[in-house]
Amino acid sequence: VGRFLTVDIDPAVAVANRAIGLETLCADALDPVAMRPLTECEVVFFGAPLSEDCDGHRLLSFDEVRPGFADFAQMLLGELSFAGLFVCIGPRTTDVGDIRKLHRVVHETRPEYGLSLIHHSYSTLTGRGERTELRCKYIELWFSAQLGDQWQVQESRDEAD
């Protein structure tokens, strides 16, 4: 990855990120003018870790993620004509109905984009490094114009010793 760019609406988070050397946009994720620099990236990750009111401890449903996946996808792929890999990081409660709804929005916005991968990520560590039972942390939905509409399902397990 040639460039790593983060986005946060909270100025304190943006300042902290910049202090450790992370290029950070401090803006509303649904502002197409502010998000235009994302079009220069090869991959855009979007989801619950970036959601308003997400503290990492309260489980959000797919529809509770704000800004919403569909709104962001329409802005990024439609208004901004992003051409790279678009990865939505859904909460572990993401189900096939949620995936179908987002797939429909992406396909209506950019028919050449398909859902290439549904990746379930499991871990025995919390975000704070504490041990826990093996559990699904999140579900990634990889949309691409180059990788096809395969709906391939994979999982990874990061099990602590």
CSV table of N, CA and C in Angstrom, one decimal:
chain,number,residue,atom,x,y,z
A,1,VAL,N,0.9,-1.2,0.0
A,1,VAL,CA,0.0,0.0,0.0
A,1,VAL,C,0.9,1.2,0.0
A,2,GLY,N,0.7,2.1,-1.0
A,2,GLY,CA,1.5,3.2,-1.1
A,2,GLY,C,1.1,4.4,-0.3
A,3,ARG,N,-0.1,4.4,0.1
A,3,ARG,CA,-0.6,5.6,0.9
A,3,ARG,C,-1.7,5.0,1.9
A,4,PHE,N,-1.5,5.5,3.2
A,4,PHE,CA,-2.5,5.1,4.2
A,4,PHE,C,-3.1,6.4,4.7
A,5,LEU,N,-4.4,6.6,4.5
A,5,LEU,CA,-5.1,7.8,4.8
A,5,LEU,C,-6.3,7.4,5.7
A,6,THR,N,-6.4,8.0,6.9
A,6,THR,CA,-7.5,7.8,7.8
A,6,THR,C,-8.5,9.0,7.7
A,7,VAL,N,-9.8,8.7,8.1
A,7,VAL,CA,-10.8,9.7,8.2
A,7,VAL,C,-11.5,9.6,9.5
A,8,ASP,N,-11.7,10.8,10.1
A,8,ASP,CA,-12.4,10.8,11.4
A,8,ASP,C,-13.1,12.2,11.5
A,9,ILE,N,-14.3,12.1,12.0
A,9,ILE,CA,-15.1,13.4,12.2
A,9,ILE,C,-14.7,14.1,13.5
A,10,ASP,N,-14.0,13.4,14.4
A,10,ASP,CA,-13.6,14.0,15.7
A,10,ASP,C,-12.2,14.6,15.6
A,11,PRO,N,-12.2,15.9,15.8
A,11,PRO,CA,-10.9,16.6,15.7
A,11,PRO,C,-9.8,16.1,16.6
A,12,ALA,N,-10.2,15.7,17.8
A,12,ALA,CA,-9.2,15.1,18.7
A,12,ALA,C,-8.6,13.8,18.2
A,13,VAL,N,-9.4,13.0,17.6
A,13,VAL,CA,-8.9,11.7,17.0
A,13,VAL,C,-7.9,12.1,15.8
A,14,ALA,N,-8.3,13.0,15.0
A,14,ALA,CA,-7.5,13.4,13.8
A,14,ALA,C,-6.2,14.0,14.3
A,15,VAL,N,-6.2,14.8,15.4
A,15,VAL,CA,-4.9,15.3,15.9
A,15,VAL,C,-4.0,14.2,16.5
A,16,ALA,N,-4.6,13.3,17.2
A,16,ALA,CA,-3.9,12.1,17.8
A,16,ALA,C,-3.3,11.3,16.6
A,17,ASN,N,-4.1,11.0,15.6
A,17,ASN,CA,-3.6,10.2,14.5
A,17,ASN,C,-2.4,10.9,13.8
A,18,ARG,N,-2.5,12.2,13.6
A,18,ARG,CA,-1.5,13.0,12.9
A,18,ARG,C,-0.2,13.0,13.8
A,19,ALA,N,-0.4,13.0,15.1
A,19,ALA,CA,0.8,13.0,16.0
A,19,ALA,C,1.6,11.8,15.9
A,20,ILE,N,1.0,10.6,15.5
A,20,ILE,CA,1.7,9.4,15.4
A,20,ILE,C,2.1,9.1,13.9
A,21,GLY,N,1.9,10.1,13.1
A,21,GLY,CA,2.3,10.1,11.7
A,21,GLY,C,1.3,9.5,10.7
A,22,LEU,N,0.0,9.5,11.1
A,22,LEU,CA,-1.0,9.0,10.2
A,22,LEU,C,-1.6,10.2,9.5
A,23,GLU,N,-1.6,10.2,8.1
A,23,GLU,CA,-2.3,11.2,7.4
A,23,GLU,C,-3.8,11.0,7.7
A,24,THR,N,-4.5,12.1,8.1
A,24,THR,CA,-5.9,12.0,8.6
A,24,THR,C,-6.7,13.2,8.0
A,25,LEU,N,-7.8,12.8,7.4
A,25,LEU,CA,-8.8,13.8,7.0
A,25,LEU,C,-9.8,14.0,8.2
A,26,CYS,N,-10.0,15.2,8.6
A,26,CYS,CA,-11.0,15.4,9.7
A,26,CYS,C,-12.2,16.0,9.0
A,27,ALA,N,-13.2,15.1,8.7
A,27,ALA,CA,-14.4,15.5,7.9
A,27,ALA,C,-15.5,14.6,8.1
A,28,ASP,N,-16.7,15.0,7.6
A,28,ASP,CA,-17.9,14.2,7.5
A,28,ASP,C,-17.6,13.2,6.3
A,29,ALA,N,-17.8,11.9,6.6
A,29,ALA,CA,-17.5,10.9,5.6
A,29,ALA,C,-18.5,10.9,4.4
A,30,LEU,N,-19.6,11.7,4.6
A,30,LEU,CA,-20.6,11.8,3.4
A,30,LEU,C,-20.4,13.1,2.7
A,31,ASP,N,-19.3,13.8,3.0
A,31,ASP,CA,-19.1,15.1,2.2
A,31,ASP,C,-18.2,14.7,1.0
A,32,PRO,N,-18.7,14.7,-0.2
A,32,PRO,CA,-18.0,14.3,-1.3
A,32,PRO,C,-16.7,15.2,-1.6
A,33,VAL,N,-16.8,16.5,-1.3
A,33,VAL,CA,-15.6,17.3,-1.5
A,33,VAL,C,-14.5,16.9,-0.6
A,34,ALA,N,-14.8,16.7,0.7
A,34,ALA,CA,-13.8,16.3,1.7
A,34,ALA,C,-13.3,14.9,1.4
A,35,MET,N,-14.1,14.0,0.8
A,35,MET,CA,-13.7,12.6,0.6
A,35,MET,C,-13.0,12.4,-0.8
A,36,ARG,N,-12.9,13.4,-1.6
A,36,ARG,CA,-12.3,13.3,-2.9
A,36,ARG,C,-10.9,12.7,-2.8
A,37,PRO,N,-10.1,13.0,-1.8
A,37,PRO,CA,-8.7,12.4,-1.8
A,37,PRO,C,-8.8,10.8,-1.7
A,38,LEU,N,-9.9,10.2,-1.3
A,38,LEU,CA,-10.0,8.8,-1.2
A,38,LEU,C,-9.9,8.2,-2.6
A,39,THR,N,-10.3,8.9,-3.6
A,39,THR,CA,-10.3,8.4,-5.0
A,39,THR,C,-8.9,8.1,-5.5
A,40,GLU,N,-7.9,8.7,-4.8
A,40,GLU,CA,-6.5,8.4,-5.1
A,40,GLU,C,-5.9,7.1,-4.5
A,41,CYS,N,-6.7,6.5,-3.6
A,41,CYS,CA,-6.3,5.3,-2.9
A,41,CYS,C,-6.7,4.1,-3.7
A,42,GLU,N,-6.0,3.0,-3.5
A,42,GLU,CA,-6.3,1.7,-4.2
A,42,GLU,C,-7.4,1.0,-3.5
A,43,VAL,N,-7.5,1.1,-2.2
A,43,VAL,CA,-8.4,0.4,-1.3
A,43,VAL,C,-9.1,1.4,-0.4
A,44,VAL,N,-10.4,1.3,-0.2
A,44,VAL,CA,-11.1,2.1,0.8
A,44,VAL,C,-11.8,1.1,1.7
A,45,PHE,N,-11.5,1.2,3.1
A,45,PHE,CA,-12.2,0.5,4.1
A,45,PHE,C,-13.2,1.4,4.7
A,46,PHE,N,-14.4,0.9,5.0
A,46,PHE,CA,-15.4,1.7,5.6
A,46,PHE,C,-16.3,0.8,6.5
A,47,GLY,N,-16.5,1.3,7.7
A,47,GLY,CA,-17.5,0.5,8.5
A,47,GLY,C,-17.5,0.9,10.0
A,48,ALA,N,-18.0,-0.1,10.7
A,48,ALA,CA,-18.3,0.1,12.2
A,48,ALA,C,-17.2,0.7,13.0
A,49,PRO,N,-15.9,0.4,12.7
A,49,PRO,CA,-14.9,1.0,13.5
A,49,PRO,C,-14.9,2.5,13.3
A,50,LEU,N,-15.5,3.0,12.3
A,50,LEU,CA,-15.5,4.4,12.0
A,50,LEU,C,-16.9,5.1,12.3
A,51,SER,N,-17.8,4.3,12.8
A,51,SER,CA,-19.2,4.7,13.0
A,51,SER,C,-19.3,5.7,14.1
A,52,GLU,N,-20.2,6.7,13.9
A,52,GLU,CA,-20.6,7.6,15.0
A,52,GLU,C,-21.1,6.7,16.2
A,53,ASP,N,-20.7,7.1,17.4
A,53,ASP,CA,-21.2,6.5,18.6
A,53,ASP,C,-20.7,5.0,18.8
A,54,CYS,N,-19.7,4.6,18.0
A,54,CYS,CA,-19.1,3.3,18.2
A,54,CYS,C,-17.9,3.4,19.2
A,55,ASP,N,-18.1,2.7,20.3
A,55,ASP,CA,-17.0,2.7,21.3
A,55,ASP,C,-16.3,1.4,21.3
A,56,GLY,N,-16.6,0.5,20.5
A,56,GLY,CA,-15.9,-0.8,20.4
A,56,GLY,C,-16.5,-1.8,21.4
A,57,HIS,N,-17.4,-1.4,22.2
A,57,HIS,CA,-18.0,-2.3,23.2
A,57,HIS,C,-19.4,-2.6,23.0
A,58,ARG,N,-20.2,-1.7,22.4
A,58,ARG,CA,-21.6,-2.0,22.2
A,58,ARG,C,-21.7,-2.5,20.7
A,59,LEU,N,-22.3,-3.6,20.6
A,59,LEU,CA,-22.5,-4.2,19.3
A,59,LEU,C,-23.5,-3.5,18.5
A,60,LEU,N,-23.1,-3.0,17.3
A,60,LEU,CA,-24.0,-2.3,16.4
A,60,LEU,C,-24.6,-3.3,15.4
A,61,SER,N,-25.8,-3.1,15.0
A,61,SER,CA,-26.3,-3.8,13.9
A,61,SER,C,-25.9,-3.2,12.6
A,62,PHE,N,-26.0,-3.9,11.5
A,62,PHE,CA,-25.6,-3.3,10.2
A,62,PHE,C,-26.2,-2.0,9.9
A,63,ASP,N,-27.5,-1.9,10.2
A,63,ASP,CA,-28.3,-0.7,9.9
A,63,ASP,C,-28.0,0.4,10.9
A,64,GLU,N,-27.4,0.1,12.0
A,64,GLU,CA,-27.1,1.2,13.0
A,64,GLU,C,-25.7,1.9,12.7
A,65,VAL,N,-24.9,1.3,11.8
A,65,VAL,CA,-23.7,2.0,11.5
A,65,VAL,C,-24.0,3.3,10.8
A,66,ARG,N,-23.4,4.4,11.3
A,66,ARG,CA,-23.6,5.7,10.8
A,66,ARG,C,-22.2,6.4,10.6
A,67,PRO,N,-22.1,7.0,9.4
A,67,PRO,CA,-23.0,7.0,8.3
A,67,PRO,C,-23.2,5.6,7.8
A,68,GLY,N,-24.3,5.4,7.1
A,68,GLY,CA,-24.7,4.1,6.6
A,68,GLY,C,-23.8,3.6,5.4
A,69,PHE,N,-23.7,2.3,5.3
A,69,PHE,CA,-22.9,1.7,4.2
A,69,PHE,C,-23.5,2.1,2.9
A,70,ALA,N,-24.8,2.1,2.7
A,70,ALA,CA,-25.4,2.4,1.4
A,70,ALA,C,-25.1,3.8,1.0
A,71,ASP,N,-25.3,4.7,2.0
A,71,ASP,CA,-25.0,6.2,1.7
A,71,ASP,C,-23.6,6.4,1.3
A,72,PHE,N,-22.6,5.8,2.0
A,72,PHE,CA,-21.2,5.9,1.7
A,72,PHE,C,-20.9,5.3,0.3
A,73,ALA,N,-21.4,4.1,0.1
A,73,ALA,CA,-21.2,3.5,-1.2
A,73,ALA,C,-21.7,4.3,-2.4
A,74,GLN,N,-22.9,4.9,-2.3
A,74,GLN,CA,-23.4,5.7,-3.3
A,74,GLN,C,-22.5,6.9,-3.6
A,75,MET,N,-22.1,7.5,-2.5
A,75,MET,CA,-21.2,8.7,-2.6
A,75,MET,C,-19.9,8.3,-3.2
A,76,LEU,N,-19.2,7.3,-2.7
A,76,LEU,CA,-17.9,6.9,-3.1
A,76,LEU,C,-17.9,6.4,-4.6
A,77,LEU,N,-18.7,5.5,-4.8
A,77,LEU,CA,-18.7,4.8,-6.1
A,77,LEU,C,-19.5,5.6,-7.2
A,78,GLY,N,-20.6,6.3,-6.8
A,78,GLY,CA,-21.4,7.1,-7.7
A,78,GLY,C,-20.8,8.5,-7.9
A,79,GLU,N,-21.0,9.3,-6.9
A,79,GLU,CA,-20.6,10.7,-7.1
A,79,GLU,C,-19.1,10.9,-7.3
A,80,LEU,N,-18.2,10.1,-6.6
A,80,LEU,CA,-16.8,10.3,-6.8
A,80,LEU,C,-16.2,9.3,-7.8
A,81,SER,N,-16.9,8.4,-8.3
A,81,SER,CA,-16.4,7.4,-9.3
A,81,SER,C,-15.1,6.7,-8.9
A,82,PHE,N,-15.1,6.3,-7.6
A,82,PHE,CA,-13.9,5.6,-7.1
A,82,PHE,C,-13.7,4.3,-7.9
A,83,ALA,N,-12.5,4.0,-8.3
A,83,ALA,CA,-12.2,2.8,-9.1
A,83,ALA,C,-11.5,1.7,-8.5
A,84,GLY,N,-11.2,1.8,-7.2
A,84,GLY,CA,-10.5,0.7,-6.5
A,84,GLY,C,-11.3,-0.3,-5.8
A,85,LEU,N,-10.7,-1.0,-4.9
A,85,LEU,CA,-11.4,-2.0,-4.0
A,85,LEU,C,-12.1,-1.3,-2.9
A,86,PHE,N,-13.3,-1.6,-2.7
A,86,PHE,CA,-14.2,-1.0,-1.7
A,86,PHE,C,-14.5,-2.1,-0.7
A,87,VAL,N,-14.0,-2.0,0.6
A,87,VAL,CA,-14.2,-3.0,1.6
A,87,VAL,C,-15.1,-2.4,2.7
A,88,CYS,N,-16.3,-3.0,2.9
A,88,CYS,CA,-17.1,-2.6,4.0
A,88,CYS,C,-16.9,-3.5,5.2
A,89,ILE,N,-16.6,-2.9,6.3
A,89,ILE,CA,-16.3,-3.7,7.5
A,89,ILE,C,-17.6,-3.7,8.4
A,90,GLY,N,-18.4,-4.8,8.2
A,90,GLY,CA,-19.7,-4.9,8.9
A,90,GLY,C,-19.5,-5.5,10.3
A,91,PRO,N,-20.4,-5.1,11.1
A,91,PRO,CA,-20.4,-5.8,12.5
A,91,PRO,C,-20.7,-7.3,12.4
A,92,ARG,N,-20.3,-8.0,13.4
A,92,ARG,CA,-20.5,-9.4,13.4
A,92,ARG,C,-21.9,-9.9,13.2
A,93,THR,N,-22.9,-9.0,13.4
A,93,THR,CA,-24.3,-9.3,13.3
A,93,THR,C,-24.7,-9.2,11.8
A,94,THR,N,-23.9,-8.8,10.9
A,94,THR,CA,-24.2,-8.7,9.5
A,94,THR,C,-24.7,-10.1,9.0
A,95,ASP,N,-25.9,-10.0,8.3
A,95,ASP,CA,-26.4,-11.3,7.8
A,95,ASP,C,-26.6,-11.2,6.3
A,96,VAL,N,-27.1,-12.3,5.7
A,96,VAL,CA,-27.2,-12.4,4.3
A,96,VAL,C,-28.2,-11.3,3.8
A,97,GLY,N,-29.2,-11.0,4.5
A,97,GLY,CA,-30.2,-9.9,4.1
A,97,GLY,C,-29.5,-8.6,4.0
A,98,ASP,N,-28.6,-8.3,5.0
A,98,ASP,CA,-27.8,-7.0,5.0
A,98,ASP,C,-26.9,-7.0,3.7
A,99,ILE,N,-26.3,-8.1,3.5
A,99,ILE,CA,-25.3,-8.2,2.4
A,99,ILE,C,-26.1,-8.0,1.1
A,100,ARG,N,-27.2,-8.7,0.9
A,100,ARG,CA,-28.0,-8.5,-0.3
A,100,ARG,C,-28.4,-7.1,-0.6
A,101,LYS,N,-28.9,-6.4,0.5
A,101,LYS,CA,-29.3,-5.0,0.4
A,101,LYS,C,-28.1,-4.1,-0.1
A,102,LEU,N,-27.0,-4.3,0.5
A,102,LEU,CA,-25.8,-3.5,0.1
A,102,LEU,C,-25.4,-3.8,-1.3
A,103,HIS,N,-25.4,-5.1,-1.6
A,103,HIS,CA,-25.0,-5.6,-3.0
A,103,HIS,C,-25.9,-4.9,-4.0
A,104,ARG,N,-27.2,-4.9,-3.7
A,104,ARG,CA,-28.1,-4.2,-4.7
A,104,ARG,C,-27.8,-2.8,-4.9
A,105,VAL,N,-27.5,-2.0,-3.8
A,105,VAL,CA,-27.2,-0.6,-3.9
A,105,VAL,C,-25.9,-0.4,-4.7
A,106,VAL,N,-24.9,-1.2,-4.4
A,106,VAL,CA,-23.6,-1.1,-5.1
A,106,VAL,C,-23.8,-1.4,-6.6
A,107,HIS,N,-24.6,-2.5,-6.9
A,107,HIS,CA,-24.8,-2.8,-8.3
A,107,HIS,C,-25.6,-1.8,-9.0
A,108,GLU,N,-26.6,-1.2,-8.4
A,108,GLU,CA,-27.4,-0.1,-9.0
A,108,GLU,C,-26.6,1.1,-9.2
A,109,THR,N,-25.6,1.4,-8.3
A,109,THR,CA,-24.7,2.6,-8.4
A,109,THR,C,-23.7,2.3,-9.5
A,110,ARG,N,-23.0,1.2,-9.5
A,110,ARG,CA,-22.0,0.8,-10.4
A,110,ARG,C,-22.1,-0.6,-10.8
A,111,PRO,N,-22.8,-0.9,-11.9
A,111,PRO,CA,-23.1,-2.3,-12.3
A,111,PRO,C,-21.9,-3.2,-12.5
A,112,GLU,N,-20.7,-2.6,-12.8
A,112,GLU,CA,-19.5,-3.4,-13.0
A,112,GLU,C,-18.9,-3.9,-11.7
A,113,TYR,N,-19.4,-3.3,-10.5
A,113,TYR,CA,-18.8,-3.7,-9.2
A,113,TYR,C,-19.6,-5.0,-8.7
A,114,GLY,N,-18.8,-6.0,-8.3
A,114,GLY,CA,-19.4,-7.2,-7.8
A,114,GLY,C,-18.9,-7.4,-6.3
A,115,LEU,N,-19.6,-8.3,-5.6
A,115,LEU,CA,-19.1,-8.7,-4.3
A,115,LEU,C,-18.2,-9.9,-4.5
A,116,SER,N,-16.9,-9.7,-4.4
A,116,SER,CA,-16.0,-10.8,-4.6
A,116,SER,C,-15.8,-11.6,-3.4
A,117,LEU,N,-15.8,-11.0,-2.2
A,117,LEU,CA,-15.4,-11.8,-1.0
A,117,LEU,C,-16.3,-11.4,0.2
A,118,ILE,N,-16.7,-12.4,1.0
A,118,ILE,CA,-17.3,-12.1,2.3
A,118,ILE,C,-16.3,-12.8,3.3
A,119,HIS,N,-15.7,-12.0,4.0
A,119,HIS,CA,-14.6,-12.5,4.9
A,119,HIS,C,-15.0,-12.3,6.4
A,120,HIS,N,-15.1,-13.4,7.1
A,120,HIS,CA,-15.4,-13.4,8.6
A,120,HIS,C,-14.1,-13.5,9.3
A,121,SER,N,-13.9,-12.5,10.2
A,121,SER,CA,-12.6,-12.4,10.9
A,121,SER,C,-12.9,-12.7,12.4
A,122,TYR,N,-12.2,-13.8,12.9
A,122,TYR,CA,-12.3,-14.3,14.3
A,122,TYR,C,-11.1,-14.0,15.1
A,123,SER,N,-11.2,-13.8,16.3
A,123,SER,CA,-10.1,-13.5,17.2
A,123,SER,C,-10.3,-13.9,18.6
A,124,THR,N,-9.3,-14.1,19.4
A,124,THR,CA,-9.3,-14.4,20.8
A,124,THR,C,-8.8,-13.2,21.6
A,125,LEU,N,-8.6,-12.1,20.9
A,125,LEU,CA,-8.1,-10.9,21.6
A,125,LEU,C,-9.1,-9.7,21.3
A,126,THR,N,-9.3,-8.9,22.3
A,126,THR,CA,-10.1,-7.8,22.2
A,126,THR,C,-9.3,-6.6,21.6
A,127,GLY,N,-9.9,-5.5,21.2
A,127,GLY,CA,-9.2,-4.4,20.7
A,127,GLY,C,-8.2,-3.8,21.7
A,128,ARG,N,-8.4,-4.1,23.0
A,128,ARG,CA,-7.4,-3.7,24.0
A,128,ARG,C,-6.4,-4.7,24.4
A,129,GLY,N,-6.4,-5.8,23.6
A,129,GLY,CA,-5.3,-6.8,23.8
A,129,GLY,C,-5.7,-7.8,24.9
A,130,GLU,N,-6.9,-7.8,25.4
A,130,GLU,CA,-7.4,-8.8,26.4
A,130,GLU,C,-7.8,-10.1,25.8
A,131,ARG,N,-7.5,-11.2,26.4
A,131,ARG,CA,-7.9,-12.5,25.9
A,131,ARG,C,-9.4,-12.7,26.2
A,132,THR,N,-10.0,-13.4,25.2
A,132,THR,CA,-11.5,-13.7,25.3
A,132,THR,C,-11.7,-15.0,24.5
A,133,GLU,N,-12.9,-15.5,24.6
A,133,GLU,CA,-13.2,-16.7,23.8
A,133,GLU,C,-13.1,-16.4,22.3
A,134,LEU,N,-12.9,-17.4,21.5
A,134,LEU,CA,-12.8,-17.1,20.0
A,134,LEU,C,-14.2,-16.7,19.6
A,135,ARG,N,-14.2,-15.5,18.9
A,135,ARG,CA,-15.5,-15.0,18.4
A,135,ARG,C,-15.3,-14.2,17.2
A,136,CYS,N,-16.3,-14.1,16.4
A,136,CYS,CA,-16.3,-13.3,15.2
A,136,CYS,C,-16.3,-11.8,15.6
A,137,LYS,N,-15.3,-11.1,15.1
A,137,LYS,CA,-15.2,-9.7,15.4
A,137,LYS,C,-15.9,-8.8,14.4
A,138,TYR,N,-15.8,-9.2,13.1
A,138,TYR,CA,-16.4,-8.4,12.0
A,138,TYR,C,-16.5,-9.2,10.7
A,139,ILE,N,-17.3,-8.7,9.8
A,139,ILE,CA,-17.5,-9.3,8.5
A,139,ILE,C,-17.2,-8.3,7.4
A,140,GLU,N,-16.2,-8.6,6.6
A,140,GLU,CA,-15.8,-7.7,5.5
A,140,GLU,C,-16.5,-8.1,4.2
A,141,LEU,N,-16.9,-7.1,3.5
A,141,LEU,CA,-17.6,-7.3,2.2
A,141,LEU,C,-16.7,-6.6,1.2
A,142,TRP,N,-16.1,-7.3,0.3
A,142,TRP,CA,-15.1,-6.8,-0.7
A,142,TRP,C,-15.8,-6.6,-2.0
A,143,PHE,N,-16.0,-5.3,-2.4
A,143,PHE,CA,-16.6,-5.0,-3.7
A,143,PHE,C,-15.5,-4.5,-4.7
A,144,SER,N,-15.6,-5.0,-5.9
A,144,SER,CA,-14.5,-4.7,-6.9
A,144,SER,C,-15.1,-4.8,-8.3
A,145,ALA,N,-14.5,-4.0,-9.1
A,145,ALA,CA,-14.9,-4.0,-10.6
A,145,ALA,C,-14.0,-5.1,-11.3
A,146,GLN,N,-12.9,-5.5,-10.7
A,146,GLN,CA,-11.9,-6.4,-11.3
A,146,GLN,C,-12.1,-7.8,-10.8
A,147,LEU,N,-12.6,-8.1,-9.6
A,147,LEU,CA,-12.5,-9.4,-9.0
A,147,LEU,C,-13.8,-10.2,-9.2
A,148,GLY,N,-14.8,-9.6,-9.8
A,148,GLY,CA,-16.0,-10.4,-10.2
A,148,GLY,C,-17.0,-10.5,-9.0
A,149,ASP,N,-18.2,-11.0,-9.3
A,149,ASP,CA,-19.3,-11.1,-8.4
A,149,ASP,C,-19.4,-12.5,-7.9
A,150,GLN,N,-18.4,-13.0,-7.1
A,150,GLN,CA,-18.2,-14.4,-6.7
A,150,GLN,C,-18.9,-14.7,-5.4
A,151,TRP,N,-19.1,-13.8,-4.5
A,151,TRP,CA,-19.6,-14.1,-3.2
A,151,TRP,C,-18.9,-15.2,-2.5
A,152,GLN,N,-17.6,-15.2,-2.7
A,152,GLN,CA,-16.7,-16.2,-2.0
A,152,GLN,C,-16.7,-15.9,-0.5
A,153,VAL,N,-16.8,-17.0,0.3
A,153,VAL,CA,-16.8,-16.8,1.7
A,153,VAL,C,-15.5,-17.4,2.3
A,154,GLN,N,-14.8,-16.6,3.1
A,154,GLN,CA,-13.6,-17.0,3.8
A,154,GLN,C,-13.7,-16.6,5.2
A,155,GLU,N,-12.8,-17.2,6.0
A,155,GLU,CA,-12.7,-16.8,7.4
A,155,GLU,C,-11.3,-16.9,7.8
A,156,SER,N,-10.9,-16.0,8.8
A,156,SER,CA,-9.6,-16.1,9.4
A,156,SER,C,-9.7,-16.1,10.9
A,157,ARG,N,-8.8,-16.8,11.5
A,157,ARG,CA,-8.8,-17.0,12.9
A,157,ARG,C,-7.5,-16.6,13.5
A,158,ASP,N,-7.5,-15.6,14.3
A,158,ASP,CA,-6.3,-15.1,15.0
A,158,ASP,C,-6.4,-15.5,16.5
A,159,GLU,N,-5.9,-16.7,16.7
A,159,GLU,CA,-6.0,-17.3,18.0
A,159,GLU,C,-4.7,-17.0,18.8
A,160,ALA,N,-4.8,-16.4,20.0
A,160,ALA,CA,-3.7,-16.1,20.9
A,160,ALA,C,-3.2,-17.4,21.5
A,161,ASP,N,-1.9,-17.4,21.7
A,161,ASP,CA,-1.3,-18.6,22.4
A,161,ASP,C,-1.7,-18.9,23.8
